[in-house]
PDB file of C-alpha atoms and ligand atoms in Angstrom:
ATOM      1  CA  MET A1320       0.000   0.000   0.000  1.00 74.00           C
ATOM      2  CA  SER A1321       1.272   3.402  -0.972  1.00 79.00           C
ATOM      3  CA  ALA A1322      -0.027   6.374   1.015  1.00 78.00           C
ATOM      4  CA  ASP A1323      -2.133   8.771  -1.051  1.00 94.00           C
ATOM      5  CA  CYS A1324      -2.527   6.267  -3.914  1.00 98.00           C
ATOM      6  CA  LEU A1325      -6.138   6.242  -5.149  1.00 98.00           C
ATOM      7  CA  PHE A1326      -6.043   2.643  -6.372  1.00 98.00           C
ATOM      8  CA  CYS A1327      -4.411   1.387  -3.158  1.00 98.00           C
ATOM      9  CA  LYS A1328      -7.361   3.001  -1.368  1.00 98.00           C
ATOM     10  CA  ILE A1329      -9.752   1.098  -3.653  1.00 98.00           C
ATOM     11  CA  VAL A1330      -7.893  -2.150  -2.850  1.00 98.00           C
ATOM     12  CA  ALA A1331      -8.212  -1.335   0.871  1.00 97.00           C
ATOM     13  CA  GLY A1332     -11.931  -0.588   0.528  1.00 97.00           C
ATOM     14  CA  ALA A1333     -11.444   3.018   1.622  1.00 97.00           C
ATOM     15  CA  VAL A1334     -12.711   4.315  -1.761  1.00 98.00           C
ATOM     16  CA  PRO A1335     -15.710   2.548  -3.314  1.00 98.00           C
ATOM     17  CA  ALA A1336     -15.510   0.902  -6.730  1.00 98.00           C
ATOM     18  CA  ASP A1337     -17.751  -1.202  -8.964  1.00 98.00           C
ATOM     19  CA  VAL A1338     -15.712  -4.412  -8.791  1.00 98.00           C
ATOM     20  CA  VAL A1339     -16.257  -6.914 -11.621  1.00 98.00           C
ATOM     21  CA  HIS A1340     -13.437  -9.425 -10.967  1.00 98.00           C
ATOM     22  CA  GLU A1341     -11.104 -10.258  -8.099  1.00 98.00           C
ATOM     23  CA  THR A1342      -8.323 -12.735  -7.404  1.00 98.00           C
ATOM     24  CA  ASP A1343      -5.916 -13.033  -4.491  1.00 98.00           C
ATOM     25  CA  THR A1344      -3.526 -10.674  -6.278  1.00 98.00           C
ATOM     26  CA  THR A1345      -5.635  -8.594  -8.690  1.00 99.00           C
ATOM     27  CA  LEU A1346      -8.734  -6.420  -8.723  1.00 98.00           C
ATOM     28  CA  ALA A1347     -10.845  -5.210 -11.674  1.00 99.00           C
ATOM     29  CA  PHE A1348     -13.409  -2.410 -11.474  1.00 99.00           C
ATOM     30  CA  ARG A1349     -15.310  -0.154 -13.853  1.00 98.00           C
ATOM     31  CA  ASP A1350     -13.634   3.110 -14.868  1.00 98.00           C
ATOM     32  CA  ILE A1351     -15.414   6.113 -13.347  1.00 98.00           C
ATOM     33  CA  GLY A1352     -15.310   7.925 -16.715  1.00 98.00           C
ATOM     34  CA  PRO A1353     -15.877   5.218 -19.318  1.00 98.00           C
ATOM     35  CA  LYS A1354     -14.476   5.883 -22.814  1.00 97.00           C
ATOM     36  CA  ALA A1355     -16.295   2.897 -24.368  1.00 98.00           C
ATOM     37  CA  PRO A1356     -19.420   0.846 -23.560  1.00 98.00           C
ATOM     38  CA  VAL A1357     -17.158  -1.474 -21.546  1.00 98.00           C
ATOM     39  CA  HIS A1358     -14.252   0.174 -19.719  1.00 98.00           C
ATOM     40  CA  VAL A1359     -12.720  -1.797 -16.869  1.00 99.00           C
ATOM     41  CA  LEU A1360      -9.452  -1.137 -15.018  1.00 99.00           C
ATOM     42  CA  VAL A1361      -7.412  -4.177 -13.964  1.00 99.00           C
ATOM     43  CA  ILE A1362      -4.762  -3.691 -11.270  1.00 99.00           C
ATOM     44  CA  PRO A1363      -2.436  -5.726  -9.102  1.00 98.00           C
ATOM     45  CA  LYS A1364      -3.367  -5.307  -5.452  1.00 98.00           C
ATOM     46  CA  ALA A1365       0.291  -4.569  -4.717  1.00 98.00           C
ATOM     47  CA  HIS A1366       1.438  -1.069  -5.542  1.00 98.00           C
ATOM     48  CA  HIS A1367       3.685  -0.686  -8.605  1.00 98.00           C
ATOM     49  CA  ALA A1368       3.834   2.678 -10.351  1.00 98.00           C
ATOM     50  CA  ASP A1369       3.557   1.524 -13.939  1.00 98.00           C
ATOM     51  CA  VAL A1370       3.709  -1.548 -16.156  1.00 98.00           C
ATOM     52  CA  ALA A1371       7.477  -1.303 -16.637  1.00 98.00           C
ATOM     53  CA  ALA A1372       8.097  -1.187 -12.893  1.00 98.00           C
ATOM     54  CA  LEU A1373       5.692  -4.105 -12.389  1.00 98.00           C
ATOM     55  CA  ALA A1374       7.321  -6.237 -15.094  1.00 98.00           C
ATOM     56  CA  LEU A1375      10.788  -5.639 -13.642  1.00 98.00           C
ATOM     57  CA  ALA A1376       9.801  -6.189 -10.010  1.00 98.00           C
ATOM     58  CA  ASP A1377       7.357  -9.092 -10.388  1.00 98.00           C
ATOM     59  CA  PRO A1378       6.881 -10.587 -13.879  1.00 98.00           C
ATOM     60  CA  GLY A1379       4.646 -13.314 -12.482  1.00 98.00           C
ATOM     61  CA  LEU A1380       2.258 -10.723 -11.104  1.00 98.00           C
ATOM     62  CA  ALA A1381       2.347  -8.910 -14.469  1.00 98.00           C
ATOM     63  CA  GLY A1382       1.151 -12.164 -16.026  1.00 98.00           C
ATOM     64  CA  GLU A1383      -1.613 -12.427 -13.436  1.00 98.00           C
ATOM     65  CA  VAL A1384      -2.800  -8.931 -14.381  1.00 98.00           C
ATOM     66  CA  LEU A1385      -2.886  -9.957 -18.060  1.00 98.00           C
ATOM     67  CA  ALA A1386      -4.771 -13.136 -17.184  1.00 98.00           C
ATOM     68  CA  ALA A1387      -7.270 -11.105 -15.154  1.00 98.00           C
ATOM     69  CA  ALA A1388      -7.715  -8.708 -18.098  1.00 98.00           C
ATOM     70  CA  ALA A1389      -8.453 -11.673 -20.351  1.00 98.00           C
ATOM     71  CA  ALA A1390     -10.951 -13.046 -17.818  1.00 98.00           C
ATOM     72  CA  VAL A1391     -12.701  -9.671 -17.681  1.00 98.00           C
ATOM     73  CA  ALA A1392     -12.854  -9.556 -21.492  1.00 98.00           C
ATOM     74  CA  GLY A1393     -14.583 -12.921 -21.343  1.00 98.00           C
ATOM     75  CA  THR A1394     -17.098 -12.088 -18.635  1.00 98.00           C
ATOM     76  CA  GLU A1395     -17.848  -8.714 -20.280  1.00 98.00           C
ATOM     77  CA  GLY A1396     -18.598 -10.483 -23.579  1.00 98.00           C
ATOM     78  CA  LEU A1397     -15.768  -8.879 -25.554  1.00 98.00           C
ATOM     79  CA  LEU A1398     -14.004 -11.934 -26.968  1.00 98.00           C
ATOM     80  CA  ALA A1399     -16.061 -12.451 -30.129  1.00 98.00           C
ATOM     81  CA  ASP A1400     -15.833  -8.899 -31.463  1.00 98.00           C
ATOM     82  CA  GLY A1401     -12.488  -7.931 -29.995  1.00 98.00           C
ATOM     83  CA  TYR A1402     -11.336  -5.263 -27.614  1.00 98.00           C
ATOM     84  CA  ARG A1403      -8.240  -3.296 -26.571  1.00 98.00           C
ATOM     85  CA  THR A1404      -5.952  -3.574 -23.553  1.00 98.00           C
ATOM     86  CA  ILE A1405      -4.037  -0.359 -22.814  1.00 98.00           C
ATOM     87  CA  PHE A1406      -1.302   0.481 -20.319  1.00 98.00           C
ATOM     88  CA  ASN A1407      -0.727   4.234 -20.380  1.00 98.00           C
ATOM     89  CA  THR A1408       2.776   4.854 -19.049  1.00 98.00           C
ATOM     90  CA  GLY A1409       4.263   8.144 -17.898  1.00 98.00           C
ATOM     91  CA  GLY A1410       3.570  11.669 -19.014  1.00 97.00           C
ATOM     92  CA  TYR A1411       3.679  11.234 -22.780  1.00 97.00           C
ATOM     93  CA  GLY A1412       1.574   8.084 -22.384  1.00 97.00           C
ATOM     94  CA  GLY A1413      -1.144  10.062 -20.611  1.00 97.00           C
ATOM     95  CA  GLN A1414      -0.909   8.173 -17.317  1.00 98.00           C
ATOM     96  CA  GLU A1415      -2.824   9.980 -14.556  1.00 98.00           C
ATOM     97  CA  VAL A1416      -2.928   7.379 -11.776  1.00 98.00           C
ATOM     98  CA  PHE A1417       0.485   6.020 -10.855  1.00 98.00           C
ATOM     99  CA  HIS A1418      -0.643   2.568  -9.720  1.00 98.00           C
ATOM    100  CA  VAL A1419      -0.313   0.309 -12.751  1.00 98.00           C
ATOM    101  CA  HIS A1420      -3.612  -0.489 -14.443  1.00 99.00           C
ATOM    102  CA  ALA A1421      -4.722  -2.125 -17.662  1.00 99.00           C
ATOM    103  CA  HIS A1422      -7.638  -0.450 -19.386  1.00 98.00           C
ATOM    104  CA  VAL A1423      -9.879  -3.136 -20.929  1.00 98.00           C
ATOM    105  CA  VAL A1424     -12.116  -1.329 -23.414  1.00 98.00           C
ATOM    106  CA  GLY A1425     -14.608  -2.632 -25.915  1.00 98.00           C
ATOM    107  CA  GLY A1426     -18.255  -3.152 -26.700  1.00 98.00           C
ATOM    108  CA  ALA A1427     -18.116  -1.062 -29.913  1.00 98.00           C
ATOM    109  CA  PRO A1428     -15.593  -0.389 -32.687  1.00 98.00           C
ATOM    110  CA  LEU A1429     -12.785   1.557 -31.040  1.00 97.00           C
ATOM    111  CA  GLY A1430     -11.388   3.426 -34.019  1.00 94.00           C
ATOM    112  CA  PRO A1431      -7.714   3.922 -34.757  1.00 94.00           C
ATOM    113  CA  MET A1432      -5.220   3.113 -32.048  1.00 92.00           C
ATOM    114  CA  LEU A1433      -3.880   6.678 -32.150  1.00 91.00           C
ATOM    115  CA  SER A1434      -5.177   9.930 -33.584  1.00 84.00           C
ATOM    116  CA  PRO A1435      -3.635  10.786 -36.963  1.00 80.00           C
ATOM    117  CA  ARG A1436      -0.845  13.319 -36.638  1.00 78.00           C
TER     118      ARG A1436
HETATM  119  P1  5GP B2127      -4.703   6.685 -16.771  1.00 67.00           P
HETATM  120  O1  5GP B2127      -4.915   8.032 -17.434  1.00 67.00           O
HETATM  121  O2  5GP B2127      -3.804   6.803 -15.555  1.00 67.00           O
HETATM  122  O3  5GP B2127      -4.224   5.612 -17.730  1.00 67.00           O
HETATM  123  O4  5GP B2127      -6.124   6.180 -16.319  1.00 67.00           O
HETATM  124  C1  5GP B2127      -6.679   6.492 -15.076  1.00 67.00           C
HETATM  125  C2  5GP B2127      -8.133   6.129 -15.149  1.00 67.00           C
HETATM  126  O5  5GP B2127      -8.645   6.095 -13.847  1.00 67.00           O
HETATM  127  C3  5GP B2127      -8.983   7.126 -15.952  1.00 67.00           C
HETATM  128  O6  5GP B2127      -9.583   6.458 -17.057  1.00 67.00           O
HETATM  129  C4  5GP B2127     -10.006   7.615 -14.933  1.00 67.00           C
HETATM  130  O7  5GP B2127     -11.313   7.791 -15.484  1.00 67.00           O
HETATM  131  C5  5GP B2127      -9.980   6.526 -13.884  1.00 67.00           C
HETATM  132  N1  5GP B2127     -10.320   6.968 -12.537  1.00 67.00           N
HETATM  133  C6  5GP B2127      -9.854   8.105 -11.924  1.00 67.00           C
HETATM  134  N2  5GP B2127     -10.349   8.182 -10.673  1.00 67.00           N
HETATM  135  C7  5GP B2127     -11.131   7.066 -10.497  1.00 67.00           C
HETATM  136  C8  5GP B2127     -11.915   6.592  -9.390  1.00 67.00           C
HETATM  137  O8  5GP B2127     -11.983   7.175  -8.312  1.00 67.00           O
HETATM  138  N3  5GP B2127     -12.595   5.431  -9.581  1.00 67.00           N
HETATM  139  C9  5GP B2127     -12.533   4.738 -10.771  1.00 67.00           C
HETATM  140  N4  5GP B2127     -13.257   3.604 -10.846  1.00 67.00           N
HETATM  141  N5  5GP B2127     -11.804   5.165 -11.815  1.00 67.00           N
HETATM  142  C10 5GP B2127     -11.114   6.313 -11.686  1.00 67.00           C
HETATM  143 ZN1   ZN B2128      -1.209   2.096  -5.267  1.00 67.00          ZN
END
């Protein structure tokens, strides 16, 4: 647990969340500002700042997060039509919450991966 981390507070139950999937080591809950019909955040319960830090510190846990994201895609009915799994990382990546999280988004065509530039 990292003090002042929003997602650690969700893990601790101190901030409410709409939880859709949970394992011993991971938690998945609906994004408060959904960008697609389905928008779920999948996190490790342990605090790691971003996906690179997680992969270096605990690759097994990184795999558990990916497995949880796949399970969520299944239970949310995304597997047939496809979906996107996104790890925003750092400032240029648009990361706002520095507790690693996979965005699992789908339920409609998602458009291009990035805006044309
Ligand atoms: P990031 O920009 O760091 O990749 O994504 C952070 C995500 O967390 C955003 O999509 C934002 O809507 C979501 N978020 C921010 N605060 C909360 C909250 O209190 N509860 C939930 N469920 N999602 C949140
Ligand atoms: Zn945290």
